[in-house]
CSV table of N, CA and C in Angstrom, one decimal:
chain,number,residue,atom,x,y,z
A,30,UNK,N,-26.6,-18.1,21.7
A,30,UNK,CA,-25.3,-18.6,21.3
A,30,UNK,C,-25.5,-19.7,20.3
A,31,UNK,N,-24.8,-19.6,19.2
A,31,UNK,CA,-24.9,-20.5,18.1
A,31,UNK,C,-24.1,-21.8,18.3
A,32,UNK,N,-24.5,-22.8,17.6
A,32,UNK,CA,-23.8,-24.1,17.7
A,32,UNK,C,-22.4,-24.0,17.1
A,33,UNK,N,-21.4,-24.4,17.8
A,33,UNK,CA,-20.0,-24.4,17.4
A,33,UNK,C,-19.6,-25.8,17.0
A,34,UNK,N,-18.8,-25.9,15.9
A,34,UNK,CA,-18.3,-27.2,15.5
A,34,UNK,C,-17.5,-27.9,16.6
A,35,UNK,N,-16.8,-27.1,17.4
A,35,UNK,CA,-16.0,-27.6,18.5
A,35,UNK,C,-16.8,-28.4,19.5
A,36,UNK,N,-18.1,-28.1,19.6
A,36,UNK,CA,-18.9,-28.7,20.6
A,36,UNK,C,-19.4,-30.1,20.1
A,37,UNK,N,-19.3,-30.3,18.8
A,37,UNK,CA,-19.7,-31.6,18.2
A,37,UNK,C,-18.6,-32.7,18.4
A,38,UNK,N,-19.0,-33.9,18.8
A,38,UNK,CA,-18.0,-34.9,18.9
A,38,UNK,C,-17.4,-35.3,17.5
A,39,UNK,N,-16.1,-35.6,17.5
A,39,UNK,CA,-15.5,-35.9,16.3
A,39,UNK,C,-16.1,-37.1,15.6
A,40,UNK,N,-16.6,-38.1,16.4
A,40,UNK,CA,-17.3,-39.2,15.8
A,40,UNK,C,-18.5,-38.9,15.0
A,41,UNK,N,-19.2,-37.9,15.5
A,41,UNK,CA,-20.4,-37.4,14.7
A,41,UNK,C,-20.0,-36.8,13.4
A,42,UNK,N,-19.0,-35.9,13.4
A,42,UNK,CA,-18.5,-35.3,12.2
A,42,UNK,C,-18.0,-36.4,11.2
A,43,UNK,N,-17.3,-37.4,11.7
A,43,UNK,CA,-16.9,-38.4,10.8
A,43,UNK,C,-18.0,-39.2,10.2
A,44,UNK,N,-19.1,-39.4,11.0
A,44,UNK,CA,-20.2,-40.1,10.4
A,44,UNK,C,-20.9,-39.2,9.3
A,45,UNK,N,-20.9,-37.9,9.5
A,45,UNK,CA,-21.4,-37.0,8.4
A,45,UNK,C,-20.5,-37.1,7.2
A,46,UNK,N,-19.2,-37.1,7.4
A,46,UNK,CA,-18.2,-37.2,6.3
A,46,UNK,C,-18.5,-38.5,5.5
A,47,UNK,N,-18.9,-39.6,6.1
A,47,UNK,CA,-19.1,-40.8,5.4
A,47,UNK,C,-20.1,-40.7,4.2
A,48,UNK,N,-20.9,-39.6,4.2
A,48,UNK,CA,-21.9,-39.4,3.2
A,48,UNK,C,-21.4,-38.5,2.1
A,49,UNK,N,-20.2,-38.0,2.2
A,49,UNK,CA,-19.7,-37.0,1.3
A,49,UNK,C,-18.4,-37.4,0.6
A,50,UNK,N,-18.2,-36.9,-0.6
A,50,UNK,CA,-17.0,-37.1,-1.4
A,50,UNK,C,-15.8,-36.4,-0.7
A,51,UNK,N,-14.6,-36.9,-0.9
A,51,UNK,CA,-13.4,-36.2,-0.3
A,51,UNK,C,-13.3,-34.8,-0.7
A,52,UNK,N,-13.5,-34.4,-1.9
A,52,UNK,CA,-13.4,-33.0,-2.3
A,52,UNK,C,-14.4,-32.1,-1.7
A,53,UNK,N,-15.6,-32.7,-1.4
A,53,UNK,CA,-16.7,-31.9,-0.8
A,53,UNK,C,-16.3,-31.7,0.7
A,54,UNK,N,-15.7,-32.7,1.4
A,54,UNK,CA,-15.3,-32.6,2.7
A,54,UNK,C,-14.2,-31.5,2.9
A,55,UNK,N,-13.2,-31.6,2.0
A,55,UNK,CA,-12.1,-30.6,2.1
A,55,UNK,C,-12.5,-29.2,1.8
A,56,UNK,N,-13.3,-29.1,0.7
A,56,UNK,CA,-13.8,-27.8,0.3
A,56,UNK,C,-14.6,-27.1,1.4
A,57,UNK,N,-15.4,-27.9,2.2
A,57,UNK,CA,-16.3,-27.4,3.2
A,57,UNK,C,-15.7,-27.2,4.5
A,58,UNK,N,-14.7,-28.0,4.9
A,58,UNK,CA,-14.3,-28.0,6.3
A,58,UNK,C,-12.8,-27.8,6.5
A,59,UNK,N,-12.0,-27.9,5.5
A,59,UNK,CA,-10.5,-27.8,5.6
A,59,UNK,C,-10.2,-26.3,5.9
A,60,UNK,N,-9.3,-26.1,6.9
A,60,UNK,CA,-8.8,-24.8,7.3
A,60,UNK,C,-9.8,-23.9,7.9
A,61,UNK,N,-10.9,-24.5,8.4
A,61,UNK,CA,-11.9,-23.6,9.1
A,61,UNK,C,-11.4,-23.3,10.5
A,62,UNK,N,-10.8,-24.4,11.2
A,62,UNK,CA,-10.2,-24.2,12.5
A,62,UNK,C,-9.4,-25.5,12.8
A,63,UNK,N,-8.6,-25.4,13.8
A,63,UNK,CA,-7.6,-26.5,14.2
A,63,UNK,C,-8.4,-27.8,14.5
A,64,UNK,N,-9.5,-27.6,15.2
A,64,UNK,CA,-10.3,-28.8,15.6
A,64,UNK,C,-10.7,-29.6,14.4
A,65,UNK,N,-11.3,-29.0,13.4
A,65,UNK,CA,-11.7,-29.7,12.2
A,65,UNK,C,-10.5,-30.2,11.4
A,66,UNK,N,-9.4,-29.5,11.4
A,66,UNK,CA,-8.3,-30.0,10.7
A,66,UNK,C,-7.7,-31.2,11.3
A,67,UNK,N,-7.7,-31.3,12.6
A,67,UNK,CA,-7.3,-32.5,13.3
A,67,UNK,C,-8.2,-33.7,13.0
A,68,UNK,N,-9.5,-33.5,13.0
A,68,UNK,CA,-10.5,-34.5,12.6
A,68,UNK,C,-10.2,-35.0,11.2
A,69,UNK,N,-10.0,-34.0,10.3
A,69,UNK,CA,-9.8,-34.4,8.9
A,69,UNK,C,-8.5,-35.2,8.7
A,70,UNK,N,-7.5,-34.8,9.5
A,70,UNK,CA,-6.2,-35.5,9.4
A,70,UNK,C,-6.3,-36.9,9.9
A,71,UNK,N,-7.2,-37.2,10.9
A,71,UNK,CA,-7.3,-38.5,11.4
A,71,UNK,C,-8.4,-39.3,10.8
A,72,UNK,N,-9.2,-38.7,9.9
A,72,UNK,CA,-10.3,-39.4,9.2
A,72,UNK,C,-9.7,-40.4,8.2
A,73,UNK,N,-10.1,-41.6,8.2
A,73,UNK,CA,-9.5,-42.6,7.3
A,73,UNK,C,-10.5,-43.4,6.4
A,74,UNK,N,-11.5,-42.7,6.1
A,74,UNK,CA,-12.6,-43.3,5.2
A,74,UNK,C,-12.9,-42.5,4.0
A,75,UNK,N,-11.9,-41.7,3.5
A,75,UNK,CA,-12.2,-40.9,2.4
A,75,UNK,C,-12.6,-41.7,1.1
A,76,UNK,N,-13.6,-41.2,0.4
A,76,UNK,CA,-13.9,-41.7,-0.9
A,76,UNK,C,-13.7,-40.6,-1.9
A,77,UNK,N,-12.8,-40.9,-2.9
A,77,UNK,CA,-12.4,-39.9,-3.8
A,77,UNK,C,-13.1,-40.2,-5.2
A,78,UNK,N,-13.8,-39.2,-5.7
A,78,UNK,CA,-14.4,-39.3,-7.0
A,78,UNK,C,-13.7,-38.4,-7.9
A,79,UNK,N,-13.0,-38.9,-8.9
A,79,UNK,CA,-12.1,-38.1,-9.7
A,79,UNK,C,-12.9,-37.4,-10.8
A,80,UNK,N,-14.2,-37.6,-10.9
A,80,UNK,CA,-15.0,-36.9,-11.9
A,80,UNK,C,-16.3,-36.5,-11.3
A,81,UNK,N,-16.8,-35.3,-11.5
A,81,UNK,CA,-16.1,-34.2,-12.0
A,81,UNK,C,-15.5,-33.3,-10.9
A,82,UNK,N,-14.2,-33.2,-10.9
A,82,UNK,CA,-13.6,-32.2,-9.9
A,82,UNK,C,-12.6,-31.4,-10.7
A,83,UNK,N,-12.3,-30.2,-10.1
A,83,UNK,CA,-11.4,-29.3,-10.8
A,83,UNK,C,-9.9,-29.7,-10.5
A,84,UNK,N,-9.0,-29.2,-11.2
A,84,UNK,CA,-7.6,-29.4,-10.9
A,84,UNK,C,-7.2,-28.9,-9.5
A,85,UNK,N,-7.8,-27.8,-9.1
A,85,UNK,CA,-7.6,-27.3,-7.7
A,85,UNK,C,-8.1,-28.2,-6.7
A,86,UNK,N,-9.2,-28.8,-6.9
A,86,UNK,CA,-9.8,-29.8,-5.9
A,86,UNK,C,-8.9,-31.0,-5.9
A,87,UNK,N,-8.4,-31.5,-7.1
A,87,UNK,CA,-7.5,-32.6,-7.1
A,87,UNK,C,-6.2,-32.4,-6.4
A,88,UNK,N,-5.7,-31.2,-6.6
A,88,UNK,CA,-4.4,-30.8,-5.9
A,88,UNK,C,-4.6,-30.8,-4.4
A,89,UNK,N,-5.7,-30.3,-4.0
A,89,UNK,CA,-6.0,-30.2,-2.5
A,89,UNK,C,-6.1,-31.6,-1.9
A,90,UNK,N,-6.7,-32.5,-2.6
A,90,UNK,CA,-6.8,-33.9,-2.2
A,90,UNK,C,-5.4,-34.5,-2.1
A,91,UNK,N,-4.6,-34.3,-3.1
A,91,UNK,CA,-3.2,-34.8,-3.1
A,91,UNK,C,-2.4,-34.2,-1.9
A,92,UNK,N,-2.6,-33.0,-1.6
A,92,UNK,CA,-1.8,-32.4,-0.5
A,92,UNK,C,-2.3,-32.8,0.9
A,93,UNK,N,-3.6,-33.0,1.1
A,93,UNK,CA,-4.1,-33.2,2.4
A,93,UNK,C,-4.3,-34.7,2.8
A,94,UNK,N,-4.7,-35.5,1.9
A,94,UNK,CA,-5.1,-36.9,2.2
A,94,UNK,C,-3.9,-37.8,1.9
A,95,UNK,N,-3.6,-38.7,2.8
A,95,UNK,CA,-2.6,-39.7,2.6
A,95,UNK,C,-3.2,-40.9,2.0
A,96,UNK,N,-2.5,-41.7,1.3
A,96,UNK,CA,-3.0,-42.9,0.6
A,96,UNK,C,-3.7,-43.9,1.6
A,97,UNK,N,-3.2,-44.0,2.8
A,97,UNK,CA,-3.8,-44.9,3.8
A,97,UNK,C,-5.1,-44.4,4.4
A,98,UNK,N,-5.5,-43.2,4.0
A,98,UNK,CA,-6.8,-42.6,4.5
A,98,UNK,C,-7.9,-42.9,3.5
A,99,UNK,N,-7.6,-43.4,2.3
A,99,UNK,CA,-8.6,-43.6,1.2
A,99,UNK,C,-9.1,-45.0,1.2
A,100,UNK,N,-10.5,-45.1,1.2
A,100,UNK,CA,-11.1,-46.4,1.1
A,100,UNK,C,-11.5,-46.8,-0.3
A,101,UNK,N,-11.7,-45.8,-1.1
A,101,UNK,CA,-12.0,-46.1,-2.5
A,101,UNK,C,-11.8,-44.9,-3.4
A,102,UNK,N,-11.6,-45.2,-4.7
A,102,UNK,CA,-11.5,-44.2,-5.7
A,102,UNK,C,-12.4,-44.5,-6.8
A,103,UNK,N,-13.2,-43.5,-7.2
A,103,UNK,CA,-14.2,-43.7,-8.3
A,103,UNK,C,-13.6,-42.9,-9.6
A,104,UNK,N,-13.4,-43.7,-10.6
A,104,UNK,CA,-12.9,-43.1,-11.9
A,104,UNK,C,-13.9,-43.4,-13.0
A,105,UNK,N,-14.2,-42.3,-13.7
A,105,UNK,CA,-15.2,-42.5,-14.8
A,105,UNK,C,-14.7,-41.9,-16.1
A,106,UNK,N,-15.0,-42.6,-17.1
A,106,UNK,CA,-14.8,-42.1,-18.5
A,106,UNK,C,-16.1,-41.5,-19.0
A,107,UNK,N,-16.3,-40.2,-19.0
A,107,UNK,CA,-17.5,-39.6,-19.4
A,107,UNK,C,-17.1,-38.6,-20.5
A,108,UNK,N,-18.2,-38.0,-21.1
A,108,UNK,CA,-17.9,-37.0,-22.1
A,108,UNK,C,-17.1,-35.8,-21.6
A,109,UNK,N,-17.4,-35.4,-20.3
A,109,UNK,CA,-16.7,-34.3,-19.7
A,109,UNK,C,-15.3,-34.6,-19.2
A,110,UNK,N,-15.0,-35.9,-19.1
A,110,UNK,CA,-13.7,-36.3,-18.6
A,110,UNK,C,-13.2,-37.5,-19.4
A,111,UNK,N,-13.0,-37.3,-20.7
A,111,UNK,CA,-12.5,-38.4,-21.5
A,111,UNK,C,-11.1,-38.9,-21.2
A,112,UNK,N,-10.9,-40.2,-21.2
A,112,UNK,CA,-9.6,-40.9,-21.0
A,112,UNK,C,-9.1,-40.7,-19.6
A,113,UNK,N,-10.0,-40.4,-18.6
A,113,UNK,CA,-9.6,-40.2,-17.2
A,113,UNK,C,-8.9,-41.5,-16.7
A,114,UNK,N,-9.5,-42.6,-17.0
A,114,UNK,CA,-8.9,-43.9,-16.6
A,114,UNK,C,-7.5,-44.1,-17.1
A,115,UNK,N,-7.3,-43.7,-18.4
A,115,UNK,CA,-5.9,-43.8,-18.9
A,115,UNK,C,-5.0,-42.9,-18.2
A,116,UNK,N,-5.4,-41.6,-18.0
A,116,UNK,CA,-4.6,-40.7,-17.3
A,116,UNK,C,-4.2,-41.1,-15.9
A,117,UNK,N,-5.2,-41.7,-15.2
A,117,UNK,CA,-4.9,-42.1,-13.8
A,117,UNK,C,-3.8,-43.2,-13.8
A,118,UNK,N,-3.9,-44.1,-14.7
A,118,UNK,CA,-2.9,-45.2,-14.7
A,118,UNK,C,-1.6,-44.6,-15.3
């Protein structure tokens, strides 16, 4: 019998999430099952990195994560994302 996510405590999953960017968490775990969706809904330590993510990833972040669940936002002006700071504001 394989390891099921439902058998892992939510606290352990949240500890794992603390090492990942918000878009990686959502891309990997969102809509896999109701248990994970409840954990993601209650998780309040999301770190959002706006570079480099796709428009689809950005839209998913905006749909799923509430502002009070975000602890920090990383914005970078790089060659691949020029003027991102200006666009954010």
